[in-house]
Each structure stands twice: as structure tokens, then as C-alpha cells.
Amino acid sequence: MLGRQGLSASALEGFVIHKSSRNVRVRSGSEVLLCTLRGRFRDEKTGRSPVVVGDRVKVEPCGEGEAVLEEILPRKTEIRRARALRRGGRLRPGKAPAEELVVASNVDQVLIVMASCTPPPRWALIDRVLISTAWEKVEGGICLNKWDQVEDEDEVREDLEECLGVYEDLGYGCFRLSALGRTGIEALATWLKDKVTVFSGHSGVGKSTLINALCPDLDIQTSHVNRVTGKGRHTTTAATLYELPGGGCLIDTPGYREYGLANIESAQISRYYSEFSEHLSLCRFGNCLHLDEPGCKVIEAVEKGEISDLRYQNYLQILSAQ
Ligand SMILES: Nc1nc2c(ncn2[C@@H]2O[C@H](COP(=O)(O)OP(=O)(O)OP(=O)(O)O)[C@@H](O)[C@H]2O)c(=O)[nH]1
Ligand SMILES: [Mg+2]
Ligand SMILES: [Zn+2]
């Protein structure tokens, strides 16, 4: 628990719905309070605050619609990712040291949003996010948005269906839809109902467009992807929590360039591939990383088609980047 003890009787409890560099907005009952962040809620060196969207907090009201943040209550869950430290906007050469970011707290599930094309889905990235959600013991789901763009592309669509089918068979919530065309939204709305869900994905995949489609009263700013690079323009710059009309909360987040695994060692990664589990203890070597070791039962299962090649290739890619 962060903050001071012995708050006055006028202190209110609420949860953080938006965070900017200088303040946070806190919902307390039917009120939304703008709260300044005092010194102890700022890191002296970076100026960053430890408070994140989703945090349950105590605040002291100090004027019409305003309050001061006094305490951050213990978190039920934390969604974290690592990113390389940059100097002058550039990645440092060699293995860049990573810093960890808490994206949101107290969430029940993470929806990984990918575009069906522009930009195309990155399945290894999906696995990274699924590993970190499993580590944190929160649900993970996958949404292929912009399905309208592949409707007439039989080969691309079949390929995407096949990949998504692998995850469906593993029990993940999988959704194909068009946020812009507002088609295929219902199944996702059912998955989101009464849960707190954070939307995670690259810039330009349509996270904000999808939240606009799910909450018709909202008009969150969205922006075109760059036609040449196919990349988004980092339109959403801060995490914000929105309430779903039928119950539940959605957290929109800024698109990321990279998604590093925080706190997870190479040797642990295979444990997050549930389909590997029955083979792991049968490998000849106890410390087998399932790369090319003799007597590896995971590789044998891939060769027999019992483990999907897509998942195994993702596993190798993640391991090589650790
Ligand atoms: N064709 C098509 N375009 C879509 C769809 N959903 C979103 N888009 C477009 O994709 C672009 C990016 O959408 P945004 O909602 O801003 O993407 P975002 O993921 O929130 O991006 P950041 O805020 O930068 O992280 C916009 O031009 C949207 O209109 C869809 O279902 N189909
Ligand atoms: Mg956005
Ligand atoms: Zn092995």
C-alpha cells in the first residue's frame, strides 16, 4: 500500500479512469474528480507516477470536482510489459537494458487486438501477451479486427482462420470482426460483459475504433494508418477506462512498438505453452529448452503434428529474443 495512514473522514474511495503526466481522473460513485499528483506519487528522477489506470485509490476532496491523491490501495492484478531503454529515441546497440511498465491494474482480462491486415497480425507477439497474462493469472483473448479487409481475399482469410483456430482449440476467446463496419461485435460483447478488460495491441489496429463500436455514446479519437508503412500514428497517448453500457469496463491503451516479457526466464517460457505440458517431463534432458536437443519430446510432437508449428515457431522466436 502506498500513501499515508489516518485520512480524514472526508476522504473518498474511487478508481483511476485516466492518467496524464500531471494528474489523474478518479471515479468515486457518480462523480469524476480531477486529482493532482503530489511529490510522493512521483519518481524524482523520471517524474513518472506509480499510479495507473484501474488503481483503487483514496482521495481528499479539495474544491469543486477536484481532489488530492492520498493512497493507492493494494492491486489484485497488474498488467506489465518490458521495453528497451532508448537514448535519443534510438534503441541502444546490443542487448538493450529493459524497463518495466505497469500498463493497468485490477483487470480481469486482456484482449489482444490485431488487424487482419494493415498491419498484418504478429502471432509471436500474441504469444508474448498470452504468456504475460497467464503469468499474472488473468484471461487472454484474441481479436482479429478489420475482417472486412480480407472478406474477398480467400487465401489470406483461410490462412488467418487456420491460425486463429489453433488458439480457439487451446481455449482462448477468439473473435473476427470489423469495428468500422460494426459486424461480428456481439460475441466479443458477451466475452467482455461484467469484466474489466484492457485492450492491447500495436498502434493503428483499431483498439479505439472498437471501443467506440462497443460504447455507442463514445467518440474516442482515431486516426488513419500510414499508407506507405502500414503503421499507426499513436493516436491514443494515455490509458483511459470506459464503462460498458451493459456492465463491465474497457481500458483503451496507447499502441506499443514492442512487448517485452517482464520477469520471465527463458527456461520458464515453455510452461506457458499448455499444449507442451504433457511432453515436458518426458524430454531426455531435464533442462531441455526444446531447441534441437536429442530426445526432445516437444520437437517429436511438433513433427507428428500434435503441437502446431505456428506455436512452436513463436516459442523459438520468443526464446531467441530473451
Ligand atoms: N477497414 C477497417 N478499418 C478499421 C477498422 N477498425 C479500425 N479501422 C481503421 O484503422 C485506423 C486506426 O484505428 P484506431 O482505432 O485509431 O487504432 P488504435 O489501435 O486505437 O491506434 P493507437 O491509438 O494509435 O494505438 C483508423 O483509420 C480506423 O478507421 C475496421 O474494422 N476495418
Ligand atoms: Mg487508439
Ligand atoms: Zn525438449
GROMACS .gro file of C-alpha atoms in nm, residues 15-318:
model
  304
   15PHE     CA    1  -1.071   0.414  -0.908
   16VAL     CA    2  -0.843   0.577  -1.162
   17ILE     CA    3  -1.005   0.614  -1.505
   18HIS     CA    4  -0.741   0.830  -1.678
   19LYS     CA    5  -0.382   0.927  -1.617
   20SER     CA    6  -0.188   1.212  -1.775
   21SER     CA    7   0.160   1.337  -1.685
   22ARG     CA    8   0.033   1.586  -1.426
   23ASN     CA    9  -0.288   1.443  -1.286
   24VAL     CA   10  -0.534   1.154  -1.277
   25ARG     CA   11  -0.911   1.138  -1.308
   26VAL     CA   12  -1.079   0.930  -1.042
   27ARG     CA   13  -1.435   0.798  -1.046
   28SER     CA   14  -1.588   0.795  -0.699
   29GLY     CA   15  -1.956   0.697  -0.702
   30SER     CA   16  -2.121   0.908  -0.970
   31GLU     CA   17  -1.854   1.181  -0.954
   32VAL     CA   18  -1.535   1.216  -1.158
   33LEU     CA   19  -1.263   1.405  -0.970
   34LEU     CA   20  -0.951   1.562  -1.116
   35CYS     CA   21  -0.666   1.477  -0.881
   36THR     CA   22  -0.326   1.641  -0.867
   37LEU     CA   23  -0.030   1.413  -0.809
   38ARG     CA   24   0.179   1.532  -0.518
   39GLY     CA   25   0.550   1.472  -0.469
   40ARG     CA   26   0.537   1.129  -0.313
   41PHE     CA   27   0.344   0.998  -0.613
   42ARG     CA   28   0.626   1.098  -0.847
   43ASP     CA   29   0.963   0.939  -0.910
   44GLU     CA   30   1.223   1.214  -0.855
   45LYS     CA   31   1.442   1.102  -1.146
   46THR     CA   32   1.186   1.021  -1.413
   47GLY     CA   33   0.897   1.241  -1.297
   48ARG     CA   34   0.675   0.937  -1.351
   49SER     CA   35   0.399   0.841  -1.115
   50PRO     CA   36   0.337   0.485  -0.992
   51VAL     CA   37  -0.039   0.527  -1.015
   52VAL     CA   38  -0.204   0.355  -1.315
   53VAL     CA   39  -0.550   0.326  -1.466
   54GLY     CA   40  -0.754   0.069  -1.275
   55ASP     CA   41  -0.594   0.154  -0.939
   56ARG     CA   42  -0.828   0.177  -0.644
   57VAL     CA   43  -0.734   0.491  -0.457
   58LYS     CA   44  -0.824   0.717  -0.167
   59VAL     CA   45  -0.851   1.088  -0.239
   60GLU     CA   46  -0.909   1.401  -0.030
   61PRO     CA   47  -1.159   1.642  -0.195
   62CYS     CA   48  -1.025   1.999  -0.220
   63GLY     CA   49  -1.273   2.202  -0.421
   64GLU     CA   50  -1.543   2.163  -0.685
   65GLY     CA   51  -1.466   1.843  -0.879
   66GLU     CA   52  -1.109   1.835  -0.751
   67ALA     CA   53  -0.917   1.620  -0.506
   68VAL     CA   54  -0.568   1.521  -0.399
   69LEU     CA   55  -0.450   1.162  -0.434
   70GLU     CA   56  -0.361   1.025  -0.091
   71GLU     CA   57  -0.331   0.649  -0.118
   72ILE     CA   58  -0.309   0.369  -0.373
   73LEU     CA   59  -0.478   0.054  -0.242
   74PRO     CA   60  -0.323  -0.292  -0.298
   75ARG     CA   61  -0.365  -0.425  -0.652
   76LYS     CA   62  -0.547  -0.750  -0.740
   77THR     CA   63  -0.360  -0.782  -1.072
   78GLU     CA   64  -0.104  -0.583  -1.271
   79ILE     CA   65  -0.052  -0.590  -1.647
   80ARG     CA   66   0.316  -0.532  -1.713
   81ARG     CA   67   0.537  -0.519  -2.015
   82ALA     CA   68   0.906  -0.454  -2.063
   83ARG     CA   69   1.052  -0.219  -2.322
   84ALA     CA   70   1.410  -0.146  -2.419
   85LEU     CA   71   1.559   0.172  -2.279
   86ARG     CA   72   1.623   0.421  -2.556
   87ARG     CA   73   1.866   0.705  -2.581
   88GLY     CA   74   1.767   0.992  -2.808
   89GLY     CA   75   1.474   0.785  -2.935
   90ARG     CA   76   1.703   0.509  -3.063
   91LEU     CA   77   1.743   0.158  -2.935
   92ARG     CA   78   2.079   0.110  -2.767
   93PRO     CA   79   2.309  -0.123  -2.957
   94GLY     CA   80   2.344  -0.482  -2.835
   95LYS     CA   81   2.110  -0.623  -2.572
   96ALA     CA   82   1.935  -0.312  -2.455
   97PRO     CA   83   1.850  -0.299  -2.085
   98ALA     CA   84   1.479  -0.313  -2.034
   99GLU     CA   85   1.248  -0.108  -1.818
  100GLU     CA   86   0.919  -0.237  -1.690
  101LEU     CA   87   0.590  -0.054  -1.729
  102VAL     CA   88   0.267  -0.126  -1.549
  103VAL     CA   89   0.002  -0.069  -1.816
  104ALA     CA   90  -0.308  -0.110  -1.598
  105SER     CA   91  -0.416  -0.274  -1.273
  106ASN     CA   92  -0.706  -0.472  -1.127
  107VAL     CA   93  -0.809  -0.609  -1.466
  108ASP     CA   94  -0.976  -0.948  -1.523
  109GLN     CA   95  -0.870  -0.998  -1.881
  110VAL     CA   96  -0.660  -0.873  -2.173
  111LEU     CA   97  -0.791  -0.852  -2.528
  112ILE     CA   98  -0.509  -0.864  -2.783
  113VAL     CA   99  -0.627  -0.663  -3.081
  114MET     CA  100  -0.463  -0.725  -3.419
  115ALA     CA  101  -0.563  -0.607  -3.765
  116SER     CA  102  -0.637  -0.884  -4.016
  117CYS     CA  103  -0.414  -0.683  -4.250
  118THR     CA  104  -0.263  -0.330  -4.244
  119PRO     CA  105  -0.072  -0.403  -4.029
  120PRO     CA  106  -0.081  -0.789  -4.051
  121PRO     CA  107  -0.108  -0.995  -3.729
  122ARG     CA  108   0.208  -1.096  -3.548
  123TRP     CA  109   0.143  -1.432  -3.388
  124ALA     CA  110   0.461  -1.438  -3.178
  125LEU     CA  111   0.354  -1.108  -3.026
  126ILE     CA  112   0.016  -1.263  -2.944
  127ASP     CA  113   0.203  -1.540  -2.762
  128ARG     CA  114   0.411  -1.289  -2.567
  129VAL     CA  115   0.100  -1.117  -2.440
  130LEU     CA  116  -0.066  -1.452  -2.362
  131ILE     CA  117   0.241  -1.558  -2.163
  132SER     CA  118   0.233  -1.240  -1.958
  133THR     CA  119  -0.142  -1.269  -1.894
  134ALA     CA  120  -0.102  -1.632  -1.784
  135TRP     CA  121   0.184  -1.526  -1.554
  136GLU     CA  122  -0.046  -1.269  -1.400
  137LYS     CA  123  -0.334  -1.523  -1.392
  138VAL     CA  124  -0.571  -1.311  -1.598
  139GLU     CA  125  -0.770  -1.429  -1.903
  140GLY     CA  126  -0.639  -1.362  -2.253
  141GLY     CA  127  -0.843  -1.323  -2.572
  142ILE     CA  128  -0.757  -1.251  -2.935
  143CYS     CA  129  -0.942  -1.019  -3.170
  144LEU     CA  130  -0.870  -1.002  -3.543
  145ASN     CA  131  -1.018  -0.666  -3.641
  146LYS     CA  132  -1.057  -0.519  -3.993
  147TRP     CA  133  -1.204  -0.852  -4.108
  148ASP     CA  134  -1.377  -0.650  -4.385
  149GLN     CA  135  -1.035  -0.607  -4.548
  150VAL     CA  136  -0.994  -0.983  -4.601
  151GLU     CA  137  -1.355  -1.071  -4.687
  152ASP     CA  138  -1.270  -1.104  -5.058
  153GLU     CA  139  -0.920  -1.245  -5.009
  154ASP     CA  140  -0.990  -1.619  -4.981
  155GLU     CA  141  -0.630  -1.729  -4.933
  156VAL     CA  142  -0.544  -1.468  -4.669
  157ARG     CA  143  -0.871  -1.530  -4.486
  158GLU     CA  144  -0.825  -1.908  -4.481
  159ASP     CA  145  -0.473  -1.864  -4.350
  160LEU     CA  146  -0.594  -1.635  -4.072
  161GLU     CA  147  -0.881  -1.875  -3.987
  162GLU     CA  148  -0.633  -2.159  -3.957
  163CYS     CA  149  -0.403  -1.964  -3.724
  164LEU     CA  150  -0.692  -1.841  -3.512
  165GLY     CA  151  -0.827  -2.198  -3.500
  166VAL     CA  152  -0.508  -2.307  -3.322
  167TYR     CA  153  -0.583  -2.063  -3.039
  168GLU     CA  154  -0.954  -2.150  -3.035
  169ASP     CA  155  -0.858  -2.517  -2.984
  170LEU     CA  156  -0.641  -2.410  -2.691
  171GLY     CA  157  -0.946  -2.250  -2.529
  172TYR     CA  158  -0.875  -1.880  -2.582
  173GLY     CA  159  -1.160  -1.643  -2.665
  174CYS     CA  160  -1.112  -1.564  -3.039
  175PHE     CA  161  -1.304  -1.300  -3.233
  176ARG     CA  162  -1.307  -1.196  -3.601
  177LEU     CA  163  -1.485  -0.870  -3.658
  178SER     CA  164  -1.496  -0.532  -3.819
  179ALA     CA  165  -1.504  -0.246  -3.570
  180LEU     CA  166  -1.557   0.005  -3.851
  181GLY     CA  167  -1.831  -0.199  -4.021
  182ARG     CA  168  -1.970  -0.291  -3.675
  183THR     CA  169  -2.001  -0.659  -3.770
  184GLY     CA  170  -1.918  -0.956  -3.550
  185ILE     CA  171  -1.919  -0.741  -3.234
  186GLU     CA  172  -2.186  -0.940  -3.040
  187ALA     CA  173  -1.972  -1.240  -2.945
  188LEU     CA  174  -1.700  -1.009  -2.819
  189ALA     CA  175  -1.954  -0.802  -2.623
  190THR     CA  176  -2.061  -1.122  -2.442
  191TRP     CA  177  -1.697  -1.203  -2.354
  192LEU     CA  178  -1.646  -0.850  -2.218
  193LYS     CA  179  -1.967  -0.827  -2.014
  194ASP     CA  180  -1.916  -0.754  -1.643
  195LYS     CA  181  -1.536  -0.787  -1.673
  196VAL     CA  182  -1.256  -0.530  -1.662
  197THR     CA  183  -1.066  -0.574  -1.987
  198VAL     CA  184  -0.757  -0.398  -2.114
  199PHE     CA  185  -0.717  -0.363  -2.493
  200SER     CA  186  -0.361  -0.433  -2.601
  201GLY     CA  187  -0.201  -0.401  -2.945
  202HIS     CA  188   0.007  -0.204  -3.192
  203SER     CA  189  -0.088   0.145  -3.300
  204GLY     CA  190  -0.342   0.150  -3.581
  205VAL     CA  191  -0.502  -0.193  -3.524
  206GLY     CA  192  -0.831  -0.028  -3.426
  207LYS     CA  193  -0.847  -0.051  -3.045
  208SER     CA  194  -1.017   0.287  -3.005
  209THR     CA  195  -1.247   0.228  -3.305
  210LEU     CA  196  -1.356  -0.098  -3.142
  211ILE     CA  197  -1.427   0.072  -2.808
  212ASN     CA  198  -1.634   0.333  -2.995
  213ALA     CA  199  -1.831   0.047  -3.155
  214LEU     CA  200  -1.891  -0.123  -2.818
  215CYS     CA  201  -1.988   0.201  -2.638
  216PRO     CA  202  -2.204   0.395  -2.886
  217ASP     CA  203  -2.206   0.713  -2.672
  218LEU     CA  204  -1.828   0.749  -2.701
  219ASP     CA  205  -1.638   0.930  -2.972
  220ILE     CA  206  -1.274   0.849  -2.898
  221GLN     CA  207  -1.027   0.998  -3.143
  222THR     CA  208  -0.893   0.755  -3.406
  223SER     CA  209  -0.658   0.809  -3.698
  224HIS     CA  210  -0.558   0.652  -4.029
  225VAL     CA  211  -0.259   0.425  -4.055
  226ASN     CA  212   0.030   0.546  -4.269
  227ARG     CA  213  -0.038   0.421  -4.624
  228VAL     CA  214   0.328   0.359  -4.700
  229THR     CA  215   0.446   0.192  -4.380
  230GLY     CA  216   0.110   0.044  -4.276
  231LYS     CA  217   0.183   0.170  -3.924
  232GLY     CA  218  -0.049   0.359  -3.692
  233ARG     CA  219   0.006   0.716  -3.577
  234HIS     CA  220   0.000   0.664  -3.200
  235THR     CA  221  -0.329   0.849  -3.171
  236THR     CA  222  -0.414   0.731  -2.818
  237THR     CA  223  -0.147   0.872  -2.589
  238ALA     CA  224  -0.274   0.774  -2.242
  239ALA     CA  225  -0.467   0.482  -2.095
  240THR     CA  226  -0.835   0.552  -2.024
  241LEU     CA  227  -1.105   0.338  -1.866
  242TYR     CA  228  -1.456   0.343  -2.015
  243GLU     CA  229  -1.769   0.184  -1.875
  244LEU     CA  230  -1.961  -0.058  -2.098
  245PRO     CA  231  -2.333   0.028  -2.118
  246GLY     CA  232  -2.437  -0.328  -2.020
  247GLY     CA  233  -2.180  -0.368  -1.737
  248GLY     CA  234  -1.804  -0.406  -1.732
  249CYS     CA  235  -1.512  -0.176  -1.813
  250LEU     CA  236  -1.278  -0.139  -2.110
  251ILE     CA  237  -0.932   0.016  -2.089
  252ASP     CA  238  -0.801   0.175  -2.407
  253THR     CA  239  -0.421   0.195  -2.417
  254PRO     CA  240  -0.166   0.360  -2.647
  255GLY     CA  241  -0.036   0.125  -2.918
  256TYR     CA  242   0.311  -0.012  -2.847
  257ARG     CA  243   0.611  -0.076  -3.067
  258GLU     CA  244   0.739  -0.372  -2.866
  259TYR     CA  245   0.613  -0.606  -2.598
  260GLY     CA  246   0.889  -0.748  -2.380
  261LEU     CA  247   0.823  -1.013  -2.119
  262ALA     CA  248   0.878  -0.877  -1.771
  263ASN     CA  249   1.006  -1.115  -1.501
  264ILE     CA  250   1.003  -1.437  -1.706
  265GLU     CA  251   1.316  -1.651  -1.751
  266SER     CA  252   1.387  -1.841  -2.076
  267ALA     CA  253   1.358  -2.178  -1.903
  268GLN     CA  254   1.007  -2.091  -1.784
  269ILE     CA  255   0.859  -1.994  -2.118
  270SER     CA  256   0.764  -2.348  -2.226
  271ARG     CA  257   0.545  -2.378  -1.914
  272TYR     CA  258   0.314  -2.116  -2.060
  273TYR     CA  259   0.253  -2.330  -2.370
  274SER     CA  260  -0.022  -2.550  -2.229
  275GLU     CA  261  -0.002  -2.795  -2.523
  276PHE     CA  262   0.366  -2.863  -2.440
  277SER     CA  263   0.288  -2.964  -2.083
  278GLU     CA  264   0.231  -3.339  -2.127
  279HIS     CA  265   0.564  -3.370  -2.314
  280LEU     CA  266   0.790  -3.154  -2.094
  281SER     CA  267   0.874  -3.414  -1.830
  282LEU     CA  268   0.947  -3.677  -2.097
  283CYS     CA  269   1.238  -3.492  -2.268
  284ARG     CA  270   1.570  -3.674  -2.224
  285PHE     CA  271   1.732  -3.376  -2.051
  286GLY     CA  272   1.573  -3.214  -1.751
  287ASN     CA  273   1.691  -2.869  -1.865
  288CYS     CA  274   1.578  -2.920  -2.228
  289LEU     CA  275   1.485  -2.591  -2.396
  290HIS     CA  276   1.329  -2.784  -2.690
  291LEU     CA  277   1.554  -2.616  -2.946
  292ASP     CA  278   1.741  -2.907  -3.106
  293GLU     CA  279   1.830  -3.133  -2.812
  294PRO     CA  280   1.830  -3.508  -2.875
  295GLY     CA  281   1.539  -3.696  -2.720
  296CYS     CA  282   1.321  -3.383  -2.708
  297LYS     CA  283   0.957  -3.492  -2.690
  298VAL     CA  284   0.825  -3.144  -2.770
  299ILE     CA  285   1.006  -3.147  -3.107
  300GLU     CA  286   0.876  -3.500  -3.166
  301ALA     CA  287   0.520  -3.381  -3.100
  302VAL     CA  288   0.568  -3.091  -3.346
  303GLU     CA  289   0.693  -3.337  -3.610
  304LYS     CA  290   0.391  -3.561  -3.552
  305GLY     CA  291   0.159  -3.260  -3.586
  306GLU     CA  292   0.039  -3.288  -3.223
  307ILE     CA  293   0.174  -2.940  -3.148
  308SER     CA  294   0.108  -2.670  -3.407
  309ASP     CA  295   0.411  -2.548  -3.599
  310LEU     CA  296   0.286  -2.190  -3.562
  311ARG     CA  297   0.303  -2.210  -3.183
  312TYR     CA  298   0.640  -2.387  -3.184
  313GLN     CA  299   0.791  -2.126  -3.421
  314ASN     CA  300   0.655  -1.849  -3.196
  315TYR     CA  301   0.814  -2.023  -2.899
  316LEU     CA  302   1.153  -2.033  -3.075
  317GLN     CA  303   1.123  -1.668  -3.173
  318ILE     CA  304   1.042  -1.562  -2.816
   0.00000   0.00000   0.00000
